[in-house]
mmCIF file of C-alpha atoms in Angstrom:
data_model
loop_
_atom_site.group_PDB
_atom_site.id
_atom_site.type_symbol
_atom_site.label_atom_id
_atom_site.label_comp_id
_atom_site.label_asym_id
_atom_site.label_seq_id
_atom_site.Cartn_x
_atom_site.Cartn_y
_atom_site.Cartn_z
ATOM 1 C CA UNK A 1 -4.174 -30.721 19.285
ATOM 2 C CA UNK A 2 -2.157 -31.787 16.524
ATOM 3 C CA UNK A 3 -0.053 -29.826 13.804
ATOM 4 C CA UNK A 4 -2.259 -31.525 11.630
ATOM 5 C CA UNK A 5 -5.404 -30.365 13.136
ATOM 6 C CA UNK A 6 -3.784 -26.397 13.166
ATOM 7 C CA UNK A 7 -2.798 -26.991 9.636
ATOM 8 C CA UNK A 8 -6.614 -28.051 8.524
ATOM 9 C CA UNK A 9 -7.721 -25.062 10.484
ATOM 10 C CA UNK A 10 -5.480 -22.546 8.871
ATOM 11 C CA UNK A 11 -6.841 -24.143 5.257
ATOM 12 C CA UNK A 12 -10.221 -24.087 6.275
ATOM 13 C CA UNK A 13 -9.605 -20.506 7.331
ATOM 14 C CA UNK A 14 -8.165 -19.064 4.061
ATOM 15 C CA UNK A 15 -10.249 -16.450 2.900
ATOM 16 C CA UNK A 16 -12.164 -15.691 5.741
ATOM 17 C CA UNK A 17 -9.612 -14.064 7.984
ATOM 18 C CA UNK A 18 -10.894 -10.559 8.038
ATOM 19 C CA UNK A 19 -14.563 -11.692 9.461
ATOM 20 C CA UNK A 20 -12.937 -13.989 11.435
ATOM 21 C CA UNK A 21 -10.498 -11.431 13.368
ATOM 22 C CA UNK A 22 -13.225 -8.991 13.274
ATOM 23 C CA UNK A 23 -15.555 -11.352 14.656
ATOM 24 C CA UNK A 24 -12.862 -11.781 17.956
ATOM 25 C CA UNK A 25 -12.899 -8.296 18.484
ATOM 26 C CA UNK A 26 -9.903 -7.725 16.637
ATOM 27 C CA UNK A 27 -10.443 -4.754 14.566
ATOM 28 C CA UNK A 28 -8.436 -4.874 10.949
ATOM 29 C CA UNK A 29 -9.210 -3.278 7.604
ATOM 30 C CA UNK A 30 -8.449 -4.672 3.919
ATOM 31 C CA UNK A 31 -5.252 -3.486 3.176
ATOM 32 C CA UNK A 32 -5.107 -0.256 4.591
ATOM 33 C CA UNK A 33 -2.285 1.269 6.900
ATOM 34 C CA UNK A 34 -4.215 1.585 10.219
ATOM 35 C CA UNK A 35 -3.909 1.642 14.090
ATOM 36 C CA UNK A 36 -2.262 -1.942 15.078
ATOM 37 C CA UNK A 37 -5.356 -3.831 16.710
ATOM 38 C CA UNK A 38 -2.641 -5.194 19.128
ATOM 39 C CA UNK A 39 0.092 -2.619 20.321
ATOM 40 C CA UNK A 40 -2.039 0.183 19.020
ATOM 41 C CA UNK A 41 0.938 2.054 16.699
ATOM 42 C CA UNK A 42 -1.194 4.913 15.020
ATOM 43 C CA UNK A 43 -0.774 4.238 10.912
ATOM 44 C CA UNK A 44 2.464 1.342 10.582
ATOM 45 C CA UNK A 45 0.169 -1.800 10.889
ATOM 46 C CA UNK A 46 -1.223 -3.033 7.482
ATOM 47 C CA UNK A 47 -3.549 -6.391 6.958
ATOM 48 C CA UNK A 48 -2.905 -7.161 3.566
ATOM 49 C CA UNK A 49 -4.465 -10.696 3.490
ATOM 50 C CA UNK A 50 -1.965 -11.977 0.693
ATOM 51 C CA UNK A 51 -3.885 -15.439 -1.075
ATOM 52 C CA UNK A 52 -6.355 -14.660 1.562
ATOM 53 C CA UNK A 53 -3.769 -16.324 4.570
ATOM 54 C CA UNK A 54 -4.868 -12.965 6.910
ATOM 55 C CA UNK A 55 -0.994 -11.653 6.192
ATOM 56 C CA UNK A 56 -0.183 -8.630 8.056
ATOM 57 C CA UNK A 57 2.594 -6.303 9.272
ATOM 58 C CA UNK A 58 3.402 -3.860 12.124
ATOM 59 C CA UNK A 59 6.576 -2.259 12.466
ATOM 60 C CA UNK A 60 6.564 -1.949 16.400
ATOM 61 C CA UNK A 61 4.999 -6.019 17.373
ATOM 62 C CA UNK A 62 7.179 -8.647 18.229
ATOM 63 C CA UNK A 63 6.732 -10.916 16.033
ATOM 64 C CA UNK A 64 6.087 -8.061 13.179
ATOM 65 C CA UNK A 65 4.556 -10.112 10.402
ATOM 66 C CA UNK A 66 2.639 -13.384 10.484
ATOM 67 C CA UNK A 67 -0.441 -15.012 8.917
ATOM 68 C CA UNK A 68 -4.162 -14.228 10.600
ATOM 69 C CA UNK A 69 -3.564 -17.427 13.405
ATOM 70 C CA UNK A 70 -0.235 -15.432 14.687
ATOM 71 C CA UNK A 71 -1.859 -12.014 14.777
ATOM 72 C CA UNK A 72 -4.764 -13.826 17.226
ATOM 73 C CA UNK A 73 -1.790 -15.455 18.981
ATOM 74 C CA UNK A 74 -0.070 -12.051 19.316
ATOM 75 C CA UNK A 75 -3.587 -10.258 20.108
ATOM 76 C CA UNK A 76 -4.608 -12.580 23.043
ATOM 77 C CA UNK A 77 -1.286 -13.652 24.024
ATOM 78 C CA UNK A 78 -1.704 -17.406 23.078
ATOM 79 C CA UNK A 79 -0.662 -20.657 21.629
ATOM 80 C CA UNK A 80 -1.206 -21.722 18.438
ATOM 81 C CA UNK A 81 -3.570 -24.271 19.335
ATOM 82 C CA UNK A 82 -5.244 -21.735 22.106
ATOM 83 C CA UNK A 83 -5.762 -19.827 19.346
ATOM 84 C CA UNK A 84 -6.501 -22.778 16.427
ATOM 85 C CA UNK A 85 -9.755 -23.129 19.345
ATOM 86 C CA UNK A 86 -10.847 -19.602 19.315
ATOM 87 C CA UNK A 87 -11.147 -19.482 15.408
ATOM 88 C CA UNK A 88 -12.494 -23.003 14.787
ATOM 89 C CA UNK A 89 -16.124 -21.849 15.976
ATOM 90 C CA UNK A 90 -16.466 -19.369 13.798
ATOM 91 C CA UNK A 91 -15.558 -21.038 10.678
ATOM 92 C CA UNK A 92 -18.016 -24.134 11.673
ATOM 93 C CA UNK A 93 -15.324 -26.609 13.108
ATOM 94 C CA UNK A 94 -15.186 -28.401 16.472
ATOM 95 C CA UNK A 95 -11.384 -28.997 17.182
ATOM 96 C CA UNK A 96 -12.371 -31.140 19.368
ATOM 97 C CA UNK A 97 -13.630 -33.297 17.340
ATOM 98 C CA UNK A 98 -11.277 -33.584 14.521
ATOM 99 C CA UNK A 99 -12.014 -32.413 10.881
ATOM 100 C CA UNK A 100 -13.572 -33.949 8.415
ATOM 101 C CA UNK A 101 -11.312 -33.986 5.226
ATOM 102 C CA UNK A 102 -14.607 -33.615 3.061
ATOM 103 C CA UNK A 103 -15.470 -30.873 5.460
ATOM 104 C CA UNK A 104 -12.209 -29.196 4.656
ATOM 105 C CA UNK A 105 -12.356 -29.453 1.264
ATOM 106 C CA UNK A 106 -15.979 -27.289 1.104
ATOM 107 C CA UNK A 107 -14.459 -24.710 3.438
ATOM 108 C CA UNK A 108 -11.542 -24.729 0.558
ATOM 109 C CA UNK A 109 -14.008 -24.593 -2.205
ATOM 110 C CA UNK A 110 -15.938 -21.543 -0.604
ATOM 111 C CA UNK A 111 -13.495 -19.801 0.157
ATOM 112 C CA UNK A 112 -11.675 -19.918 -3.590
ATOM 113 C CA UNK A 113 -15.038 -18.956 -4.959
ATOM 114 C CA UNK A 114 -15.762 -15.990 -2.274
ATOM 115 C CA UNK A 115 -11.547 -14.750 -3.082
ATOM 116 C CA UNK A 116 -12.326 -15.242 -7.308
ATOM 117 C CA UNK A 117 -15.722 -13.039 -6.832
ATOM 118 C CA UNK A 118 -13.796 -10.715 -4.395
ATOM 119 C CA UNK A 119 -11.076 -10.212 -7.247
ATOM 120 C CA UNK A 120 -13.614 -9.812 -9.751
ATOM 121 C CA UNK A 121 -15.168 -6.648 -7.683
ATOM 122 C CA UNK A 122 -11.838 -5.548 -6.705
ATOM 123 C CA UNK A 123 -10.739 -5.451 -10.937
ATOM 124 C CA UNK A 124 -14.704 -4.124 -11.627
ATOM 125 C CA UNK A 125 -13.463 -1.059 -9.106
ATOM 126 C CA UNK A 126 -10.027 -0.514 -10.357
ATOM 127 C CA UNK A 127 -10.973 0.346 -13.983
ATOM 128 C CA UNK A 128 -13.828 2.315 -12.755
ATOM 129 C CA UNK A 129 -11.568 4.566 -10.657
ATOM 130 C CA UNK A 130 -9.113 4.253 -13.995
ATOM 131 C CA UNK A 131 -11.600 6.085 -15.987
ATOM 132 C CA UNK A 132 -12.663 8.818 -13.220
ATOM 133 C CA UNK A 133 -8.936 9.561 -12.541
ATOM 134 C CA UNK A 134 -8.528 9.507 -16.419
ATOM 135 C CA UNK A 135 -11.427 11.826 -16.621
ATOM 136 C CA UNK A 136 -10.403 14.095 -13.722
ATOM 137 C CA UNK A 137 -6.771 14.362 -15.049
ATOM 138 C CA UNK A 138 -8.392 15.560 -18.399
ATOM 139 C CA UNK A 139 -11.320 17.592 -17.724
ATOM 140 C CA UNK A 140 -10.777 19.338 -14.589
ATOM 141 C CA UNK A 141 -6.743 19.777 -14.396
ATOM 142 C CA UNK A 142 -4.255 22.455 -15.342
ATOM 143 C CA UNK A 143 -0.405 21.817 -14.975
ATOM 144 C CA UNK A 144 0.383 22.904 -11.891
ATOM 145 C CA UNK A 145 2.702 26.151 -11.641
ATOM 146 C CA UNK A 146 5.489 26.839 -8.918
ATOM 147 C CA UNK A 147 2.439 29.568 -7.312
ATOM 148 C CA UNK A 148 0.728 26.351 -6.407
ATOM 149 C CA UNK A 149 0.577 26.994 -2.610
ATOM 150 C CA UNK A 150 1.611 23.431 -1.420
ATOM 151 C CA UNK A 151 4.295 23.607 -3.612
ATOM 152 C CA UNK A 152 5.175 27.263 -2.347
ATOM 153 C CA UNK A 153 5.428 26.076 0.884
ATOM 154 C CA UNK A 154 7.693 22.728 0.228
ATOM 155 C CA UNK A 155 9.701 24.642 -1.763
ATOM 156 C CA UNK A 156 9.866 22.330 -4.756
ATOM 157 C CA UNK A 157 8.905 22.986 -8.488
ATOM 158 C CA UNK A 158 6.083 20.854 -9.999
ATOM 159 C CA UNK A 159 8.047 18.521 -12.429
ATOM 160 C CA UNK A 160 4.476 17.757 -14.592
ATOM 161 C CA UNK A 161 2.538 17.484 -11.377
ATOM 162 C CA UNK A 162 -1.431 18.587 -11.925
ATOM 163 C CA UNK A 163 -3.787 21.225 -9.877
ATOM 164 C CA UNK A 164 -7.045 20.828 -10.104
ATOM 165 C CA UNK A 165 -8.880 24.467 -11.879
ATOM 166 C CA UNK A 166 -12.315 23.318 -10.505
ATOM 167 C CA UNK A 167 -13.835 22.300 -7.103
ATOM 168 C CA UNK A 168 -14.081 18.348 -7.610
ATOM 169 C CA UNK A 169 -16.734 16.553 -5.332
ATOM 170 C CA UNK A 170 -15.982 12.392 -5.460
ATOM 171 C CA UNK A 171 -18.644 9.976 -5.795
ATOM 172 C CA UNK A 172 -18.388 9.360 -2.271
ATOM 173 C CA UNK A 173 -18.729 12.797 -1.818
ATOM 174 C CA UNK A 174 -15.299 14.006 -0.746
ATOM 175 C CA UNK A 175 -14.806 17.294 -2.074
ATOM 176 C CA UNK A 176 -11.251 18.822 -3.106
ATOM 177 C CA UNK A 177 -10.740 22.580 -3.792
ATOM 178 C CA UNK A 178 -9.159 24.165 -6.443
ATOM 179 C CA UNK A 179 -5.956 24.740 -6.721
ATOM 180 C CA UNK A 180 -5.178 21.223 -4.757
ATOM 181 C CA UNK A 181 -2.359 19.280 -6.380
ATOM 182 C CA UNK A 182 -3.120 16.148 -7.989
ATOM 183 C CA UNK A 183 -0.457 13.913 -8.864
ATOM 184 C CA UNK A 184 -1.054 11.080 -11.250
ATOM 185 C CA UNK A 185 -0.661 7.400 -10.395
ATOM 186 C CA UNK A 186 0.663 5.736 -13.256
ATOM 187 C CA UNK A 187 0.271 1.462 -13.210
ATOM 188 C CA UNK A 188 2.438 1.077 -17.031
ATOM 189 C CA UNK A 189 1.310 3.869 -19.662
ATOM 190 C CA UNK A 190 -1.801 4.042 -17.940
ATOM 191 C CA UNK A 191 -3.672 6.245 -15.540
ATOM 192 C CA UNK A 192 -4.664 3.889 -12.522
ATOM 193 C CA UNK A 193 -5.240 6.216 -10.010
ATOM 194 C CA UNK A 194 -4.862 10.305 -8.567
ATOM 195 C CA UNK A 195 -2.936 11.216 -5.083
ATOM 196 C CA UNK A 196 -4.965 14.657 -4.079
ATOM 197 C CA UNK A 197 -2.426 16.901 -2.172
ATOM 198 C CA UNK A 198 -4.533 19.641 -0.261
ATOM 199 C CA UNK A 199 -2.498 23.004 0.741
ATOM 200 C CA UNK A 200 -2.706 21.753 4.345
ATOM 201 C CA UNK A 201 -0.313 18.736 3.237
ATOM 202 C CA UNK A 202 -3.136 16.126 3.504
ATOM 203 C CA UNK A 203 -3.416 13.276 1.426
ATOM 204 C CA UNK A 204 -6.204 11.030 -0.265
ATOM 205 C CA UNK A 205 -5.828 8.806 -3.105
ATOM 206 C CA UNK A 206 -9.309 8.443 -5.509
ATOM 207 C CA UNK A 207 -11.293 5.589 -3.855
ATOM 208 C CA UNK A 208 -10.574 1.693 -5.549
ATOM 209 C CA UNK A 209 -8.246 2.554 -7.679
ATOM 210 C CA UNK A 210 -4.679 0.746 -7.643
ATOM 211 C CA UNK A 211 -1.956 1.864 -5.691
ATOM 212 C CA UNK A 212 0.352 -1.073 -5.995
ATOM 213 C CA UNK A 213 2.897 -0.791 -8.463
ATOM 214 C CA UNK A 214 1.792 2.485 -9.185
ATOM 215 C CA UNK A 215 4.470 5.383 -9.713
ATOM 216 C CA UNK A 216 4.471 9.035 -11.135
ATOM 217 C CA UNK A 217 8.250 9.176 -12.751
ATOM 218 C CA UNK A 218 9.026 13.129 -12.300
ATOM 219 C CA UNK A 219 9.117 15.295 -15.624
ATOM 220 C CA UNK A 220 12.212 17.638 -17.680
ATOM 221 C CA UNK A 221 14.213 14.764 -16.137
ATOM 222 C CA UNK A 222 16.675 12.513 -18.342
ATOM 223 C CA UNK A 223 14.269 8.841 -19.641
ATOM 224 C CA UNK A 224 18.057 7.100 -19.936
ATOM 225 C CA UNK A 225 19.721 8.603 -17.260
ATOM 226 C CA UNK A 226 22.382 6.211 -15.554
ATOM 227 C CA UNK A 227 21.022 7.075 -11.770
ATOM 228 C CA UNK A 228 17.781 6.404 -10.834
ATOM 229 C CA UNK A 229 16.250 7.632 -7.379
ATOM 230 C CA UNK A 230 13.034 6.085 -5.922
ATOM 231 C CA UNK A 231 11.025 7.994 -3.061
ATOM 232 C CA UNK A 232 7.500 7.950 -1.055
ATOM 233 C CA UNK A 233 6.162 11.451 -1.510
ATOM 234 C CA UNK A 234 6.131 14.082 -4.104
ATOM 235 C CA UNK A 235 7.398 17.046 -2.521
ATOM 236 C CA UNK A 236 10.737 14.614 -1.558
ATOM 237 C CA UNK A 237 11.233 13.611 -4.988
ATOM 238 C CA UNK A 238 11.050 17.037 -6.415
ATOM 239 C CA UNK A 239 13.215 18.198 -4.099
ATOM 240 C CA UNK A 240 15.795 15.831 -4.890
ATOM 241 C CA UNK A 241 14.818 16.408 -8.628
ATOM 242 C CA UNK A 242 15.993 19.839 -8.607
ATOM 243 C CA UNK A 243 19.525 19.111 -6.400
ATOM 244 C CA UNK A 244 20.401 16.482 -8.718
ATOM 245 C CA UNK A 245 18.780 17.093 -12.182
ATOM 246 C CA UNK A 246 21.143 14.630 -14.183
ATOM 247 C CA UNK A 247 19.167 11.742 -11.981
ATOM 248 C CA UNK A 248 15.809 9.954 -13.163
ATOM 249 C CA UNK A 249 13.493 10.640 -9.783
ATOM 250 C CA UNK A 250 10.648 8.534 -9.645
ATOM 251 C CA UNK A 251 7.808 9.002 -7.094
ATOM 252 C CA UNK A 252 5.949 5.955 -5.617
ATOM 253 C CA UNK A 253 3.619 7.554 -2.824
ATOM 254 C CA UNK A 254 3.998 5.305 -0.003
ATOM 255 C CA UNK A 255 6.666 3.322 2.119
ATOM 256 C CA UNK A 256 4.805 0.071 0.940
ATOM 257 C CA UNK A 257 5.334 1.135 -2.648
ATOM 258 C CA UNK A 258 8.750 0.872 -2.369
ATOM 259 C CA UNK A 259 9.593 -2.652 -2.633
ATOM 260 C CA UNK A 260 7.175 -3.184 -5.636
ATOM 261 C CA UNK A 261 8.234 -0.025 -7.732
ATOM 262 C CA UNK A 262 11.705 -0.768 -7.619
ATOM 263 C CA UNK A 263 11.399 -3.816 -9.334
ATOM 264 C CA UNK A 264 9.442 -2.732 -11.709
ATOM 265 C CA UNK A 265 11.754 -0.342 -12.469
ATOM 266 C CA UNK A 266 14.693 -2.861 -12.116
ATOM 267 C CA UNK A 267 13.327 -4.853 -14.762
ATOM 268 C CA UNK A 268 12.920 -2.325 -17.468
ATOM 269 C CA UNK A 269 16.554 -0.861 -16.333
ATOM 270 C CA UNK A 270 18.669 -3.622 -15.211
ATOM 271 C CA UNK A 271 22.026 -1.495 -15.378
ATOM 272 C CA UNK A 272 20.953 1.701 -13.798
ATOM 273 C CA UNK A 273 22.183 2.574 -10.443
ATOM 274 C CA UNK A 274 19.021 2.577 -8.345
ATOM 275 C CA UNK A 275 18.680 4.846 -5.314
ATOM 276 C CA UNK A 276 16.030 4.871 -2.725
ATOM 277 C CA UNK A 277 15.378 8.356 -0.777
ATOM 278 C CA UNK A 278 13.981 7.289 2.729
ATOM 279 C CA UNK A 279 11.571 9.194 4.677
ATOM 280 C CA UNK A 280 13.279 10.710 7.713
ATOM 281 C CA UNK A 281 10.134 9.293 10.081
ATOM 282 C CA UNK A 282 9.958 9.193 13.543
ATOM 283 C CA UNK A 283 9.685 5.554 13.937
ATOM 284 C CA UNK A 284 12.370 4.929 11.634
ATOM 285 C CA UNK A 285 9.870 2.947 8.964
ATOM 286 C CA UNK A 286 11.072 4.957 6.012
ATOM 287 C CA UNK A 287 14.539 3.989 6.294
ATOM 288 C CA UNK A 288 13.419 0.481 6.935
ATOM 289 C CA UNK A 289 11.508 0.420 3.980
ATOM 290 C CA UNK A 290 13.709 1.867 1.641
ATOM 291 C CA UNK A 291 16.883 -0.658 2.588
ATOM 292 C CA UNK A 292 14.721 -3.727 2.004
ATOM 293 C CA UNK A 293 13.965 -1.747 -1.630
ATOM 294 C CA UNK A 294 17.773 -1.225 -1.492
ATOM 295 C CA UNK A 295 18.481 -4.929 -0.942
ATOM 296 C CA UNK A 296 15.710 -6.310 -3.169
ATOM 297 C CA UNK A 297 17.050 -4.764 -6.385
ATOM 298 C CA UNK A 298 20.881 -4.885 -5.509
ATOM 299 C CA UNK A 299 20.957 -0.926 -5.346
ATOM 300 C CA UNK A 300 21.704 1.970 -1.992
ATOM 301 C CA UNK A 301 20.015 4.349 -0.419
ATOM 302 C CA UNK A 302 19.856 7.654 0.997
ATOM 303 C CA UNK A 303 18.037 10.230 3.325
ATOM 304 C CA UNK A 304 17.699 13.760 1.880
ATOM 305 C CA UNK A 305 17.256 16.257 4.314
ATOM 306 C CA UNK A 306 14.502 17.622 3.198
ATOM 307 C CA UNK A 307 10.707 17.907 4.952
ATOM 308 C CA UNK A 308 8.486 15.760 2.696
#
């Protein structure tokens, strides 16, 4: 089989990559952070499809990263063209045969329309979850106080985090208690999304609403200051908020986040001394994550001691 043939497959492909793994038996879900279908690591593999290629990550595979045909190669031990074979069935090609370049070109066509209608849903379910977290943050929060018990037991002051002063039941019906601290998720001036901290420490963002670029930028701390510090979760962030109060601490949920947030953040500030505060993990992601942040906009970073 030539590179040719792999090439036409991987383009005929595009789009299609998460019913196509799923349909070998390899189990991935849009985006999420999930058990790694191939080594099994619990929550550090994430299929994030990028232009619908069937991109994906896992911090413990050899290779770690690759497009959908290298995560069957990796999943079934194969070669590129073992694995070119296994897919081409399921997306109506017979490698055998060669492919048709008209043939290729409807795959391509389908598959653009099936991504532009998937966007359209995806942006549909984003502004929806916009409003409710607009609507939550409005109607059924309180600024949180320092007798907020997950904040009792981290330790850390609320810096213009929420509570919520009413039971709140989801539209897909998970329910939150009050009392549980809500923490904004801020995509620009605007409300895109709520992180739900329960007093157990668990944590659910609202259903479809974006996460990517999102950030919460800690309050009573300095807009211009010359030292900015980037971390994953609240209770980090505040603590470093209140050690070193002449900082700018900026919260961006999730190891993932880092990368993204930091440039954001690099752009609007392109003298400040940026900081990232890794995540003292256990498989050593955190620090991972927050060097390439480190790297990405020319800044450092850290690991507070502190249990986030």
């Amino acid at each position: 089989m030539s590179n040719n043939s792999i090439s036409a497959l991987v383009a005929t492909t595009n789009g299609h990559w998460l019913n196509v793994l799923n349909g070998l038996g390899i189990s991935v879900n849009g985006n999420k952070h999930q058990a790694c279908p191939v080594c099994g690591g619990k929550d550090r593999f994430r299929f994030d499809d990028k232009d619908g290629r069937g991109t994906w990550f896992c911090n413990q595979c050899e290779p770690n990263s690759g497009d959908g045909l290298a995560l069957v190669c990796n999943a079934f031990g194969m070669k590129p063209y073992q694995a070119a074979a296994m897919v081409a069935p399921l997306v109506g090609l017979d490698m055998g045969q060669g492919m048709d370049a008209e043939h290729v070109k409807r795959h391509q066509q389908r598959a653009a329309q099936q991504q532009s209608q998937s966007q359209q849903a995806q942006q549909k379910a984003r502004e929806k979850a916009a409003q409710l977290a607009y609507d939550i943050a409005r109607h059924c929060c309180t600024e949180a106080t320092a007798a907020n018990q997950y904040l009792e037991v981290k330790g850390v002051l609320p810096f213009g985090s929420l509570q919520l002063n009413r039971p709140v039941t989801l539209p897909n019906r998970q329910s939150f208690k009050s009392d549980t601290l809500v923490i904004p998720v801020f995509n620009g001036a605007r409300i895109s999304s709520l992180q739900f901290i329960a007093n157990d420490g668990r944590k659910t963002f609202l259903t479809g609403g974006q996460i990517k670029g999102g950030m919460f930028p800690l309050c009573s701390q300095i807009e211009a200051a010359a030292t900015i510090y980037i971390g994953e979760g609240f209770a980090t962030c505040a603590a470093v908020a209140e050690d070193r109060p002449k900082g700018r601490v900026i919260c961006a949920f999730n190891a993932g986040g880092l990368v993204e947030v930091s440039r954001i953040v690099r752009r609007s500030r392109p003298q400040a001394n940026i900081i990232m505060l890794a995540d003292n993990d256990p498989s050593g992601a955190g620090e991972r994550y927050a060097k390439q942040a480190a790297i990405a906009v020319n800044g450092s970073y850290l690991m507070p001691e502190v249990d986030a």
